[in-house]
Amino acid sequence: MNVASFLLPKAEVAYLRDSMTLRQGLEKLRRSGFTAIPVIDVEDRYVGVISEGDFLWYILLHNQNLDEITLKSLEHMTVRDILQCGKVNPACIDTTMESLLEKAKRQNFVPVIDDRNVFIGIVKRSDIIRYFVNGSK
C-alpha cells in the first residue's frame, strides 16, 4: 500500500512557520486544538514538530520571574528559537507502511516529505493502525 493513500495533505494540516513569533505560534497551536504540529520554513521545507511542552519549557527556562511573562514579551522570540530539530523524523512519500508504523509508535502523526525535503502532509497514527487492523488490504 502506498503512503499517499493515507496522506492528509498540507492544505488540510495545521502547521507553523519557523519564522513566527512565539506568540503567533502559541495562538495558532491553541486554535488548532492539537498538542503538537509540524513546523516548516519559508520554502515549505520540513523543519520539525513543536509541542505545547516545548513552548512551556522554553518559557519556564528563560523567564526566572514568571510574574513578568506577557504575550507581548513572547513577540521577541521565534518558533525557530525553541524548535528541537530531529525530535520527530519525517517519512518520505515512498516509505513502507511497516516503517510508518515504527515511527507512529512514538508520535500521533508522521510528517511526510518529498525528495526535496518539502513538507507535503501527515499520516495520522489512527490511519496506520486501521490499515494493519484491517489486514493490510
XYZ file of C-alpha atoms in Angstrom:
137
model
C 0.000 0.000 0.000
C 1.199 3.497 -0.834
C 1.680 6.190 1.838
C -0.037 8.658 -0.488
C -3.335 6.811 0.061
C -3.256 7.826 3.726
C -1.770 11.288 3.313
C -3.608 14.233 4.821
C -2.305 17.000 2.507
C -0.559 20.112 3.793
C -3.569 22.256 2.808
C -5.627 20.387 5.438
C -2.960 20.303 8.172
C -2.287 22.864 10.907
C 1.381 23.872 10.846
C 3.636 26.711 11.952
C 6.295 28.660 10.079
C 9.651 28.692 11.850
C 9.761 32.488 11.492
C 6.568 33.044 13.518
C 6.926 34.691 16.908
C 6.299 32.555 19.973
C 3.081 34.468 20.487
C 1.864 33.713 16.953
C 2.886 30.085 17.317
C 1.122 29.649 20.648
C -2.039 31.281 19.328
C -2.119 29.094 16.213
C -1.354 25.945 18.225
C -4.199 26.788 20.626
C -6.638 27.409 17.767
C -5.661 24.111 16.126
C -6.751 22.086 19.147
C -3.690 19.830 18.818
C -0.858 19.375 21.289
C 1.843 19.198 18.599
C 2.075 20.360 14.983
C 4.654 20.413 12.177
C 6.934 23.381 11.549
C 8.074 24.405 8.057
C 10.322 27.138 6.718
C 9.618 29.860 4.164
C 10.371 27.424 1.319
C 7.923 24.840 2.735
C 10.733 22.504 3.836
C 10.061 20.400 6.904
C 11.926 21.707 9.957
C 10.405 19.727 12.835
C 7.450 19.357 15.169
C 6.682 21.631 18.085
C 4.515 20.805 21.071
C 2.800 22.614 23.913
C 5.542 21.263 26.165
C 8.259 22.820 24.001
C 6.652 26.247 24.471
C 6.107 25.706 28.189
C 9.633 24.514 28.961
C 11.224 27.286 26.930
C 9.187 29.950 28.726
C 9.937 28.448 32.142
C 13.672 28.086 31.469
C 14.100 31.606 30.090
C 11.931 33.581 32.489
C 13.114 33.447 36.067
C 10.340 35.743 37.226
C 7.144 34.124 35.933
C 5.112 37.161 37.027
C 6.645 39.149 34.162
C 5.643 36.820 31.307
C 3.244 38.531 28.922
C 2.137 37.773 25.404
C 3.979 40.945 24.389
C 7.254 39.514 25.741
C 6.795 36.454 23.522
C 6.931 38.600 20.376
C 10.735 38.905 20.537
C 11.448 35.195 20.025
C 10.611 32.929 17.114
C 9.444 29.354 16.848
C 12.875 28.618 15.335
C 14.459 29.601 18.681
C 12.774 26.795 20.599
C 12.435 24.082 17.982
C 14.190 20.839 18.826
C 15.286 19.613 15.393
C 15.421 15.882 14.872
C 12.916 15.154 17.616
C 10.341 13.877 15.099
C 11.823 12.478 11.918
C 9.662 12.663 8.796
C 8.908 9.876 6.359
C 9.439 10.061 2.631
C 6.485 9.576 0.326
C 7.816 6.133 -0.682
C 8.193 4.858 2.912
C 6.725 1.433 3.648
C 3.735 1.036 5.919
C 5.893 -1.001 8.314
C 8.307 1.948 8.654
C 5.380 4.299 9.219
C 4.133 2.025 11.976
C 7.545 2.187 13.683
C 7.511 5.991 13.560
C 3.902 6.156 14.758
C 4.788 4.262 17.939
C 6.432 7.433 19.220
C 4.120 10.135 17.864
C 0.475 10.775 16.960
C 1.275 11.560 13.355
C 4.108 11.133 10.898
C 5.166 14.169 8.837
C 5.688 13.288 5.165
C 8.171 14.981 2.841
C 9.074 14.700 -0.810
C 12.572 14.093 -2.187
C 13.420 17.829 -1.749
C 12.511 17.791 1.975
C 9.350 19.785 1.197
C 6.534 19.113 3.667
C 3.573 17.578 1.830
C 1.353 16.453 4.704
C 0.952 13.950 7.507
C -0.247 10.422 8.073
C -2.229 10.030 11.284
C -1.376 7.182 13.645
C -5.050 6.151 13.704
C -4.988 5.588 9.911
C -1.815 3.485 10.170
C -3.319 1.345 12.935
C -6.560 0.968 10.967
C -4.540 -0.255 7.969
C -2.879 -3.015 9.987
C -6.009 -3.976 11.959
C -7.977 -4.381 8.732
C -5.494 -6.919 7.422
C -3.211 -4.704 5.296
C -5.645 -4.781 2.390
